[in-house]
JSON list of C-alpha atoms in Angstrom, two decimals:
[
{"chain": "A", "resi": 1, "resn": "GLY", "atom": "CA", "xyz": [-3.65, 18.92, 5.23]},
{"chain": "A", "resi": 2, "resn": "GLY", "atom": "CA", "xyz": [-1.26, 17.83, 2.05]},
{"chain": "A", "resi": 3, "resn": "ILE", "atom": "CA", "xyz": [-1.58, 16.48, -1.11]},
{"chain": "A", "resi": 4, "resn": "ILE", "atom": "CA", "xyz": [0.40, 13.99, -3.25]},
{"chain": "A", "resi": 5, "resn": "THR", "atom": "CA", "xyz": [0.67, 14.72, -7.06]},
{"chain": "A", "resi": 6, "resn": "GLN", "atom": "CA", "xyz": [1.58, 12.23, -9.67]},
{"chain": "A", "resi": 7, "resn": "THR", "atom": "CA", "xyz": [2.52, 12.95, -13.19]},
{"chain": "A", "resi": 8, "resn": "PRO", "atom": "CA", "xyz": [1.42, 11.87, -15.65]},
{"chain": "A", "resi": 9, "resn": "LYS", "atom": "CA", "xyz": [-1.80, 10.27, -14.83]},
{"chain": "A", "resi": 10, "resn": "PHE", "atom": "CA", "xyz": [-1.65, 7.64, -17.96]},
{"chain": "A", "resi": 11, "resn": "LEU", "atom": "CA", "xyz": [1.68, 6.89, -19.43]},
{"chain": "A", "resi": 12, "resn": "ILE", "atom": "CA", "xyz": [1.88, 4.87, -22.81]},
{"chain": "A", "resi": 13, "resn": "GLY", "atom": "CA", "xyz": [5.22, 3.85, -23.90]},
{"chain": "A", "resi": 14, "resn": "GLN", "atom": "CA", "xyz": [6.93, 1.56, -26.63]},
{"chain": "A", "resi": 15, "resn": "GLU", "atom": "CA", "xyz": [8.89, -1.66, -25.73]},
{"chain": "A", "resi": 16, "resn": "GLY", "atom": "CA", "xyz": [12.28, -0.77, -24.64]},
{"chain": "A", "resi": 17, "resn": "GLN", "atom": "CA", "xyz": [11.66, 2.90, -23.73]},
{"chain": "A", "resi": 18, "resn": "LYS", "atom": "CA", "xyz": [12.92, 4.57, -20.92]},
{"chain": "A", "resi": 19, "resn": "LEU", "atom": "CA", "xyz": [9.87, 6.34, -19.02]},
{"chain": "A", "resi": 20, "resn": "THR", "atom": "CA", "xyz": [9.92, 8.32, -15.95]},
{"chain": "A", "resi": 21, "resn": "LEU", "atom": "CA", "xyz": [7.26, 8.65, -13.37]},
{"chain": "A", "resi": 22, "resn": "LYS", "atom": "CA", "xyz": [6.90, 11.89, -11.29]},
{"chain": "A", "resi": 23, "resn": "CYS", "atom": "CA", "xyz": [5.68, 12.37, -7.75]},
{"chain": "A", "resi": 24, "resn": "GLN", "atom": "CA", "xyz": [5.29, 15.64, -5.41]},
{"chain": "A", "resi": 25, "resn": "GLN", "atom": "CA", "xyz": [4.21, 15.74, -1.89]},
{"chain": "A", "resi": 26, "resn": "ASN", "atom": "CA", "xyz": [3.59, 18.96, 0.17]},
{"chain": "A", "resi": 27, "resn": "PHE", "atom": "CA", "xyz": [3.40, 17.32, 3.52]},
{"chain": "A", "resi": 28, "resn": "ASN", "atom": "CA", "xyz": [6.89, 17.86, 4.11]},
{"chain": "A", "resi": 29, "resn": "HIS", "atom": "CA", "xyz": [7.22, 14.35, 4.75]},
{"chain": "A", "resi": 30, "resn": "ASP", "atom": "CA", "xyz": [10.70, 13.16, 5.19]},
{"chain": "A", "resi": 31, "resn": "THR", "atom": "CA", "xyz": [10.12, 9.39, 3.72]},
{"chain": "A", "resi": 32, "resn": "MET", "atom": "CA", "xyz": [8.32, 8.44, -0.11]},
{"chain": "A", "resi": 33, "resn": "TYR", "atom": "CA", "xyz": [7.91, 5.35, -1.67]},
{"chain": "A", "resi": 34, "resn": "TRP", "atom": "CA", "xyz": [7.24, 4.08, -4.77]},
{"chain": "A", "resi": 35, "resn": "TYR", "atom": "CA", "xyz": [4.57, 0.96, -5.46]},
{"chain": "A", "resi": 36, "resn": "ARG", "atom": "CA", "xyz": [3.73, -1.19, -8.31]},
{"chain": "A", "resi": 37, "resn": "GLN", "atom": "CA", "xyz": [0.04, -2.44, -7.97]},
{"chain": "A", "resi": 38, "resn": "ASP", "atom": "CA", "xyz": [-1.04, -5.47, -9.78]},
{"chain": "A", "resi": 39, "resn": "SER", "atom": "CA", "xyz": [-4.21, -7.16, -9.37]},
{"chain": "A", "resi": 40, "resn": "GLY", "atom": "CA", "xyz": [-3.90, -9.94, -7.36]},
{"chain": "A", "resi": 41, "resn": "LYS", "atom": "CA", "xyz": [-0.29, -9.18, -6.15]},
{"chain": "A", "resi": 42, "resn": "GLY", "atom": "CA", "xyz": [-0.92, -6.32, -3.60]},
{"chain": "A", "resi": 43, "resn": "LEU", "atom": "CA", "xyz": [1.33, -3.37, -3.60]},
{"chain": "A", "resi": 44, "resn": "ARG", "atom": "CA", "xyz": [5.01, -4.29, -4.05]},
{"chain": "A", "resi": 45, "resn": "LEU", "atom": "CA", "xyz": [7.88, -1.82, -2.92]},
{"chain": "A", "resi": 46, "resn": "ILE", "atom": "CA", "xyz": [10.24, -0.40, -5.66]},
{"chain": "A", "resi": 47, "resn": "TYR", "atom": "CA", "xyz": [12.16, 1.96, -4.16]},
{"chain": "A", "resi": 48, "resn": "TYR", "atom": "CA", "xyz": [11.97, 4.03, -0.93]},
{"chain": "A", "resi": 49, "resn": "SER", "atom": "CA", "xyz": [13.64, 7.17, 0.19]},
{"chain": "A", "resi": 50, "resn": "ILE", "atom": "CA", "xyz": [13.62, 7.72, 4.16]},
{"chain": "A", "resi": 51, "resn": "THR", "atom": "CA", "xyz": [14.93, 11.07, 4.03]},
{"chain": "A", "resi": 52, "resn": "GLU", "atom": "CA", "xyz": [16.35, 13.46, 1.35]},
{"chain": "A", "resi": 53, "resn": "ASN", "atom": "CA", "xyz": [19.44, 11.98, -0.21]},
{"chain": "A", "resi": 54, "resn": "ASP", "atom": "CA", "xyz": [18.62, 8.58, 0.72]},
{"chain": "A", "resi": 55, "resn": "LEU", "atom": "CA", "xyz": [17.63, 5.68, -1.51]},
{"chain": "A", "resi": 56, "resn": "GLN", "atom": "CA", "xyz": [16.80, 2.30, -0.61]},
{"chain": "A", "resi": 57, "resn": "LYS", "atom": "CA", "xyz": [15.80, -0.72, -3.09]},
{"chain": "A", "resi": 58, "resn": "GLY", "atom": "CA", "xyz": [12.58, -2.27, -2.25]},
{"chain": "A", "resi": 59, "resn": "ASP", "atom": "CA", "xyz": [11.47, -5.84, -3.26]},
{"chain": "A", "resi": 60, "resn": "LEU", "atom": "CA", "xyz": [11.08, -4.82, -6.87]},
{"chain": "A", "resi": 61, "resn": "SER", "atom": "CA", "xyz": [13.79, -2.35, -7.83]},
{"chain": "A", "resi": 62, "resn": "GLU", "atom": "CA", "xyz": [15.07, -4.75, -10.83]},
{"chain": "A", "resi": 63, "resn": "GLY", "atom": "CA", "xyz": [14.53, -2.61, -13.93]},
{"chain": "A", "resi": 64, "resn": "TYR", "atom": "CA", "xyz": [13.70, 0.71, -12.11]},
{"chain": "A", "resi": 65, "resn": "ASP", "atom": "CA", "xyz": [15.97, 3.80, -10.96]},
{"chain": "A", "resi": 66, "resn": "ALA", "atom": "CA", "xyz": [14.81, 6.25, -8.63]},
{"chain": "A", "resi": 67, "resn": "SER", "atom": "CA", "xyz": [15.89, 9.82, -7.91]},
{"chain": "A", "resi": 68, "resn": "ARG", "atom": "CA", "xyz": [14.82, 12.10, -4.67]},
{"chain": "A", "resi": 69, "resn": "GLU", "atom": "CA", "xyz": [15.75, 14.96, -6.36]},
{"chain": "A", "resi": 70, "resn": "LYS", "atom": "CA", "xyz": [14.45, 17.12, -3.21]},
{"chain": "A", "resi": 71, "resn": "LYS", "atom": "CA", "xyz": [12.67, 16.56, -0.09]},
{"chain": "A", "resi": 72, "resn": "SER", "atom": "CA", "xyz": [9.30, 17.05, -1.67]},
{"chain": "A", "resi": 73, "resn": "SER", "atom": "CA", "xyz": [9.72, 14.94, -4.98]},
{"chain": "A", "resi": 74, "resn": "PHE", "atom": "CA", "xyz": [10.74, 11.51, -5.87]},
{"chain": "A", "resi": 75, "resn": "SER", "atom": "CA", "xyz": [10.96, 10.32, -9.54]},
{"chain": "A", "resi": 76, "resn": "LEU", "atom": "CA", "xyz": [10.69, 6.72, -10.57]},
{"chain": "A", "resi": 77, "resn": "THR", "atom": "CA", "xyz": [12.31, 5.58, -14.01]},
{"chain": "A", "resi": 78, "resn": "VAL", "atom": "CA", "xyz": [11.39, 2.56, -15.86]},
{"chain": "A", "resi": 79, "resn": "THR", "atom": "CA", "xyz": [14.94, 1.79, -17.58]},
{"chain": "A", "resi": 80, "resn": "SER", "atom": "CA", "xyz": [13.53, -0.43, -20.22]},
{"chain": "A", "resi": 81, "resn": "ALA", "atom": "CA", "xyz": [9.65, -0.65, -20.72]},
{"chain": "A", "resi": 82, "resn": "GLN", "atom": "CA", "xyz": [8.24, -4.23, -21.21]},
{"chain": "A", "resi": 83, "resn": "LYS", "atom": "CA", "xyz": [4.84, -5.52, -22.04]},
{"chain": "A", "resi": 84, "resn": "ASN", "atom": "CA", "xyz": [4.39, -7.61, -18.90]},
{"chain": "A", "resi": 85, "resn": "GLU", "atom": "CA", "xyz": [5.04, -4.14, -16.79]},
{"chain": "A", "resi": 86, "resn": "MET", "atom": "CA", "xyz": [1.43, -2.76, -17.56]},
{"chain": "A", "resi": 87, "resn": "ALA", "atom": "CA", "xyz": [0.65, -1.95, -13.85]},
{"chain": "A", "resi": 88, "resn": "VAL", "atom": "CA", "xyz": [-0.81, 1.23, -11.59]},
{"chain": "A", "resi": 89, "resn": "PHE", "atom": "CA", "xyz": [2.32, 2.77, -10.31]},
{"chain": "A", "resi": 90, "resn": "LEU", "atom": "CA", "xyz": [1.51, 4.48, -6.52]},
{"chain": "A", "resi": 91, "resn": "CYS", "atom": "CA", "xyz": [3.76, 7.14, -4.92]},
{"chain": "A", "resi": 92, "resn": "ALA", "atom": "CA", "xyz": [3.22, 7.58, -1.14]},
{"chain": "A", "resi": 93, "resn": "SER", "atom": "CA", "xyz": [4.72, 9.66, 1.59]},
{"chain": "A", "resi": 94, "resn": "SER", "atom": "CA", "xyz": [5.05, 9.35, 5.32]},
{"chain": "A", "resi": 95, "resn": "MET", "atom": "CA", "xyz": [6.44, 11.86, 7.83]},
{"chain": "A", "resi": 96, "resn": "ARG", "atom": "CA", "xyz": [9.30, 9.26, 8.75]},
{"chain": "A", "resi": 97, "resn": "LEU", "atom": "CA", "xyz": [9.74, 5.52, 8.00]},
{"chain": "A", "resi": 98, "resn": "GLY", "atom": "CA", "xyz": [6.96, 3.72, 9.48]},
{"chain": "A", "resi": 99, "resn": "GLY", "atom": "CA", "xyz": [4.71, 6.36, 9.86]},
{"chain": "A", "resi": 100, "resn": "GLN", "atom": "CA", "xyz": [1.05, 6.19, 8.31]},
{"chain": "A", "resi": 101, "resn": "GLN", "atom": "CA", "xyz": [1.61, 6.44, 4.47]},
{"chain": "A", "resi": 102, "resn": "TYR", "atom": "CA", "xyz": [-0.17, 8.69, 2.42]},
{"chain": "A", "resi": 103, "resn": "PHE", "atom": "CA", "xyz": [-0.84, 7.77, -0.94]},
{"chain": "A", "resi": 104, "resn": "GLY", "atom": "CA", "xyz": [-1.06, 9.69, -4.34]},
{"chain": "A", "resi": 105, "resn": "PRO", "atom": "CA", "xyz": [-3.55, 9.06, -7.15]},
{"chain": "A", "resi": 106, "resn": "GLY", "atom": "CA", "xyz": [-1.39, 6.61, -9.32]},
{"chain": "A", "resi": 107, "resn": "THR", "atom": "CA", "xyz": [-0.16, 6.61, -12.60]},
{"chain": "A", "resi": 108, "resn": "ARG", "atom": "CA", "xyz": [-1.18, 4.03, -15.08]},
{"chain": "A", "resi": 109, "resn": "LEU", "atom": "CA", "xyz": [1.56, 2.56, -17.42]},
{"chain": "A", "resi": 110, "resn": "THR", "atom": "CA", "xyz": [0.82, 0.88, -20.60]},
{"chain": "A", "resi": 111, "resn": "VAL", "atom": "CA", "xyz": [3.55, -0.55, -23.03]},
{"chain": "A", "resi": 112, "resn": "LEU", "atom": "CA", "xyz": [2.30, -1.32, -26.42]},
{"chain": "B", "resi": 1, "resn": "GLY", "atom": "CA", "xyz": [11.06, -13.02, 5.85]},
{"chain": "B", "resi": 2, "resn": "ASP", "atom": "CA", "xyz": [7.99, -10.83, 6.82]},
{"chain": "B", "resi": 3, "resn": "SER", "atom": "CA", "xyz": [5.02, -11.62, 4.89]},
{"chain": "B", "resi": 4, "resn": "VAL", "atom": "CA", "xyz": [1.41, -10.97, 4.64]},
{"chain": "B", "resi": 5, "resn": "THR", "atom": "CA", "xyz": [-1.35, -13.44, 3.67]},
{"chain": "B", "resi": 6, "resn": "GLN", "atom": "CA", "xyz": [-4.73, -12.75, 2.26]},
{"chain": "B", "resi": 7, "resn": "THR", "atom": "CA", "xyz": [-6.63, -15.75, 1.77]},
{"chain": "B", "resi": 8, "resn": "GLU", "atom": "CA", "xyz": [-9.35, -14.20, -0.56]},
{"chain": "B", "resi": 9, "resn": "GLY", "atom": "CA", "xyz": [-8.74, -12.25, -3.55]},
{"chain": "B", "resi": 10, "resn": "LEU", "atom": "CA", "xyz": [-12.42, -11.63, -3.91]},
{"chain": "B", "resi": 11, "resn": "VAL", "atom": "CA", "xyz": [-15.44, -11.43, -1.59]},
{"chain": "B", "resi": 12, "resn": "THR", "atom": "CA", "xyz": [-18.89, -10.72, -2.64]},
{"chain": "B", "resi": 13, "resn": "LEU", "atom": "CA", "xyz": [-21.25, -9.78, 0.23]},
{"chain": "B", "resi": 14, "resn": "THR", "atom": "CA", "xyz": [-25.00, -8.97, 0.08]},
{"chain": "B", "resi": 15, "resn": "GLU", "atom": "CA", "xyz": [-26.02, -5.37, 1.97]},
{"chain": "B", "resi": 16, "resn": "GLY", "atom": "CA", "xyz": [-26.46, -5.97, 5.79]},
{"chain": "B", "resi": 17, "resn": "LEU", "atom": "CA", "xyz": [-24.53, -8.97, 5.82]},
{"chain": "B", "resi": 18, "resn": "PRO", "atom": "CA", "xyz": [-21.30, -9.35, 8.31]},
{"chain": "B", "resi": 19, "resn": "VAL", "atom": "CA", "xyz": [-17.86, -8.56, 6.64]},
{"chain": "B", "resi": 20, "resn": "MET", "atom": "CA", "xyz": [-14.59, -10.75, 7.65]},
{"chain": "B", "resi": 21, "resn": "LEU", "atom": "CA", "xyz": [-11.39, -10.50, 5.37]},
{"chain": "B", "resi": 22, "resn": "ASN", "atom": "CA", "xyz": [-8.79, -12.48, 6.72]},
{"chain": "B", "resi": 23, "resn": "CYS", "atom": "CA", "xyz": [-5.09, -11.36, 7.38]},
{"chain": "B", "resi": 24, "resn": "THR", "atom": "CA", "xyz": [-2.39, -14.01, 8.66]},
{"chain": "B", "resi": 25, "resn": "TYR", "atom": "CA", "xyz": [1.09, -12.89, 8.74]},
{"chain": "B", "resi": 26, "resn": "GLN", "atom": "CA", "xyz": [4.40, -14.68, 9.47]},
{"chain": "B", "resi": 27, "resn": "THR", "atom": "CA", "xyz": [7.55, -12.69, 11.24]},
{"chain": "B", "resi": 28, "resn": "ILE", "atom": "CA", "xyz": [10.11, -13.69, 13.92]},
{"chain": "B", "resi": 29, "resn": "TYR", "atom": "CA", "xyz": [9.98, -10.60, 15.54]},
{"chain": "B", "resi": 30, "resn": "SER", "atom": "CA", "xyz": [7.52, -10.65, 18.77]},
{"chain": "B", "resi": 31, "resn": "ASN", "atom": "CA", "xyz": [6.46, -7.33, 18.22]},
{"chain": "B", "resi": 32, "resn": "PRO", "atom": "CA", "xyz": [4.52, -6.88, 15.08]},
{"chain": "B", "resi": 33, "resn": "PHE", "atom": "CA", "xyz": [2.84, -3.96, 13.85]},
{"chain": "B", "resi": 34, "resn": "LEU", "atom": "CA", "xyz": [-0.18, -4.37, 11.58]},
{"chain": "B", "resi": 35, "resn": "PHE", "atom": "CA", "xyz": [-2.33, -2.33, 9.33]},
{"chain": "B", "resi": 36, "resn": "TRP", "atom": "CA", "xyz": [-5.46, -2.58, 7.06]},
{"chain": "B", "resi": 37, "resn": "TYR", "atom": "CA", "xyz": [-5.40, 0.30, 4.18]},
{"chain": "B", "resi": 38, "resn": "VAL", "atom": "CA", "xyz": [-8.47, 0.67, 1.93]},
{"chain": "B", "resi": 39, "resn": "HIS", "atom": "CA", "xyz": [-8.54, 1.45, -1.82]},
{"chain": "B", "resi": 40, "resn": "TYR", "atom": "CA", "xyz": [-11.62, 2.53, -3.11]},
{"chain": "B", "resi": 41, "resn": "LEU", "atom": "CA", "xyz": [-12.17, 2.97, -6.55]},
{"chain": "B", "resi": 42, "resn": "ASN", "atom": "CA", "xyz": [-11.04, 6.54, -8.32]},
{"chain": "B", "resi": 43, "resn": "GLU", "atom": "CA", "xyz": [-9.45, 7.37, -4.70]},
{"chain": "B", "resi": 44, "resn": "SER", "atom": "CA", "xyz": [-6.04, 6.84, -3.34]},
{"chain": "B", "resi": 45, "resn": "PRO", "atom": "CA", "xyz": [-5.39, 4.06, -0.85]},
{"chain": "B", "resi": 46, "resn": "ARG", "atom": "CA", "xyz": [-5.56, 5.16, 2.69]},
{"chain": "B", "resi": 47, "resn": "LEU", "atom": "CA", "xyz": [-4.87, 3.86, 6.06]},
{"chain": "B", "resi": 48, "resn": "LEU", "atom": "CA", "xyz": [-8.05, 2.44, 7.73]},
{"chain": "B", "resi": 49, "resn": "LEU", "atom": "CA", "xyz": [-6.90, 1.01, 11.18]},
{"chain": "B", "resi": 50, "resn": "LYS", "atom": "CA", "xyz": [-3.73, -0.38, 12.60]},
{"chain": "B", "resi": 51, "resn": "SER", "atom": "CA", "xyz": [-2.51, -2.22, 16.01]},
{"chain": "B", "resi": 52, "resn": "SER", "atom": "CA", "xyz": [0.48, -3.47, 17.77]},
{"chain": "B", "resi": 53, "resn": "THR", "atom": "CA", "xyz": [-1.09, -4.74, 20.94]},
{"chain": "B", "resi": 54, "resn": "ASP", "atom": "CA", "xyz": [-2.15, -8.10, 21.42]},
{"chain": "B", "resi": 55, "resn": "ASN", "atom": "CA", "xyz": [-5.73, -9.13, 21.86]},
{"chain": "B", "resi": 56, "resn": "LYS", "atom": "CA", "xyz": [-7.12, -5.26, 21.92]},
{"chain": "B", "resi": 57, "resn": "ARG", "atom": "CA", "xyz": [-9.69, -4.45, 19.57]},
{"chain": "B", "resi": 58, "resn": "THR", "atom": "CA", "xyz": [-9.08, -1.44, 17.14]},
{"chain": "B", "resi": 59, "resn": "GLU", "atom": "CA", "xyz": [-11.83, 0.06, 15.39]},
{"chain": "B", "resi": 60, "resn": "HIS", "atom": "CA", "xyz": [-12.73, 2.69, 13.06]},
{"chain": "B", "resi": 61, "resn": "GLN", "atom": "CA", "xyz": [-15.23, 3.69, 10.57]},
{"chain": "B", "resi": 62, "resn": "GLY", "atom": "CA", "xyz": [-17.61, 0.99, 11.57]},
{"chain": "B", "resi": 63, "resn": "PHE", "atom": "CA", "xyz": [-14.60, -1.72, 11.21]},
{"chain": "B", "resi": 64, "resn": "HIS", "atom": "CA", "xyz": [-12.94, -3.37, 13.58]},
{"chain": "B", "resi": 65, "resn": "ALA", "atom": "CA", "xyz": [-9.68, -5.75, 13.96]},
{"chain": "B", "resi": 66, "resn": "THR", "atom": "CA", "xyz": [-7.87, -7.61, 16.66]},
{"chain": "B", "resi": 67, "resn": "LEU", "atom": "CA", "xyz": [-4.12, -8.52, 16.60]},
{"chain": "B", "resi": 68, "resn": "HIS", "atom": "CA", "xyz": [-3.82, -12.25, 17.70]},
{"chain": "B", "resi": 69, "resn": "LYS", "atom": "CA", "xyz": [-0.38, -13.06, 17.96]},
{"chain": "B", "resi": 70, "resn": "SER", "atom": "CA", "xyz": [-1.03, -16.60, 19.32]},
{"chain": "B", "resi": 71, "resn": "SER", "atom": "CA", "xyz": [-2.49, -17.51, 15.64]},
{"chain": "B", "resi": 72, "resn": "SER", "atom": "CA", "xyz": [-0.60, -14.49, 13.70]},
{"chain": "B", "resi": 73, "resn": "SER", "atom": "CA", "xyz": [-3.96, -13.04, 12.61]},
{"chain": "B", "resi": 74, "resn": "PHE", "atom": "CA", "xyz": [-5.41, -9.38, 11.95]},
{"chain": "B", "resi": 75, "resn": "HIS", "atom": "CA", "xyz": [-8.59, -10.24, 10.52]},
{"chain": "B", "resi": 76, "resn": "LEU", "atom": "CA", "xyz": [-10.88, -7.01, 9.40]},
{"chain": "B", "resi": 77, "resn": "GLN", "atom": "CA", "xyz": [-14.53, -7.05, 10.34]},
{"chain": "B", "resi": 78, "resn": "LYS", "atom": "CA", "xyz": [-17.85, -5.43, 10.32]},
{"chain": "B", "resi": 79, "resn": "SER", "atom": "CA", "xyz": [-20.84, -6.12, 11.56]},
{"chain": "B", "resi": 80, "resn": "SER", "atom": "CA", "xyz": [-23.02, -4.96, 8.49]},
{"chain": "B", "resi": 81, "resn": "ALA", "atom": "CA", "xyz": [-21.83, -4.59, 5.21]},
{"chain": "B", "resi": 82, "resn": "GLN", "atom": "CA", "xyz": [-22.81, -1.43, 3.17]},
{"chain": "B", "resi": 83, "resn": "LEU", "atom": "CA", "xyz": [-22.87, -0.66, -0.60]},
{"chain": "B", "resi": 84, "resn": "SER", "atom": "CA", "xyz": [-20.27, 2.08, 0.28]},
{"chain": "B", "resi": 85, "resn": "ASP", "atom": "CA", "xyz": [-17.74, -0.28, 1.56]},
{"chain": "B", "resi": 86, "resn": "SER", "atom": "CA", "xyz": [-17.10, -2.01, -1.79]},
{"chain": "B", "resi": 87, "resn": "ALA", "atom": "CA", "xyz": [-13.20, -1.30, -2.15]},
{"chain": "B", "resi": 88, "resn": "LEU", "atom": "CA", "xyz": [-10.01, -3.21, -2.43]},
{"chain": "B", "resi": 89, "resn": "TYR", "atom": "CA", "xyz": [-8.44, -3.92, 1.37]},
{"chain": "B", "resi": 90, "resn": "TYR", "atom": "CA", "xyz": [-5.00, -4.57, 1.74]},
{"chain": "B", "resi": 91, "resn": "CYS", "atom": "CA", "xyz": [-3.45, -5.65, 5.23]},
{"chain": "B", "resi": 92, "resn": "ALA", "atom": "CA", "xyz": [0.21, -4.75, 5.84]},
{"chain": "B", "resi": 93, "resn": "LEU", "atom": "CA", "xyz": [2.98, -5.55, 8.29]},
{"chain": "B", "resi": 94, "resn": "SER", "atom": "CA", "xyz": [5.61, -3.30, 9.62]},
{"chain": "B", "resi": 95, "resn": "ASP", "atom": "CA", "xyz": [9.14, -4.77, 8.71]},
{"chain": "B", "resi": 96, "resn": "ARG", "atom": "CA", "xyz": [10.96, -6.46, 11.49]},
{"chain": "B", "resi": 97, "resn": "GLY", "atom": "CA", "xyz": [8.91, -6.07, 14.32]},
{"chain": "B", "resi": 98, "resn": "SER", "atom": "CA", "xyz": [9.55, -2.03, 14.23]},
{"chain": "B", "resi": 99, "resn": "ALA", "atom": "CA", "xyz": [7.36, 0.84, 14.18]},
{"chain": "B", "resi": 100, "resn": "LEU", "atom": "CA", "xyz": [9.71, 2.42, 12.07]},
{"chain": "B", "resi": 101, "resn": "GLY", "atom": "CA", "xyz": [10.27, -0.33, 9.40]},
{"chain": "B", "resi": 102, "resn": "ARG", "atom": "CA", "xyz": [8.45, -0.36, 5.47]},
{"chain": "B", "resi": 103, "resn": "LEU", "atom": "CA", "xyz": [5.42, -2.23, 4.95]},
{"chain": "B", "resi": 104, "resn": "HIS", "atom": "CA", "xyz": [4.85, -5.47, 3.52]},
{"chain": "B", "resi": 105, "resn": "PHE", "atom": "CA", "xyz": [1.54, -5.58, 2.10]},
{"chain": "B", "resi": 106, "resn": "GLY", "atom": "CA", "xyz": [-0.54, -8.21, 1.26]},
{"chain": "B", "resi": 107, "resn": "ALA", "atom": "CA", "xyz": [-2.19, -9.36, -2.21]},
{"chain": "B", "resi": 108, "resn": "GLY", "atom": "CA", "xyz": [-5.73, -7.41, -1.38]},
{"chain": "B", "resi": 109, "resn": "THR", "atom": "CA", "xyz": [-9.17, -8.49, -1.21]},
{"chain": "B", "resi": 110, "resn": "GLN", "atom": "CA", "xyz": [-11.44, -7.02, -3.52]},
{"chain": "B", "resi": 111, "resn": "LEU", "atom": "CA", "xyz": [-14.77, -6.63, -1.46]},
{"chain": "B", "resi": 112, "resn": "ILE", "atom": "CA", "xyz": [-18.01, -6.02, -3.67]},
{"chain": "B", "resi": 113, "resn": "VAL", "atom": "CA", "xyz": [-21.25, -5.34, -1.49]},
{"chain": "B", "resi": 114, "resn": "ILE", "atom": "CA", "xyz": [-24.45, -5.70, -3.83]},
{"chain": "B", "resi": 115, "resn": "PRO", "atom": "CA", "xyz": [-27.82, -4.79, -2.82]}
]
């Protein structure tokens, strides 16, 4: 078994602030993902990384940057937080692209 | 492009009644891979079941779904709802008809089961 850890669990920022969310997995999975969860809009893919040193834009990448520092970690940066950005951000990993995805507990972002 | 539609945002059911959560998809590819993920409150989303075989019933934890390519559907069903089934359910489609694709998720259906 394995686990995905997301930090912080709650993130409060000011409008215009740059904010970073972190994700770690010990599954030894190749592929990692960042999703944004909004009520009524489902899970929307922001960025994903097929293997270490790879980075792919998802459907909602504008306003975000991502970094796959090493195989086990994947960070997401909100480049300039906006009030309409309040949501839960979920990190996930899978053995390979297309494999079963395992999700972390999420980071809830609030922008004041 | 590929997309998934879940028509009901909220389904409220009395315990013991059958569950049916709708999922339809759009893709130009002839071999779609469909998934149901479940997200219980205060837990992480997890895979419930998946299928890529036309007209074959897939079952897990009392839930079942059948992929019907003729109607582009993959509805989630259960014969008798339990209180513990209350959760957010997502239908998802693998990109470009590939088993190795990223997932496209639907908007989700919140299921609430009441006594």
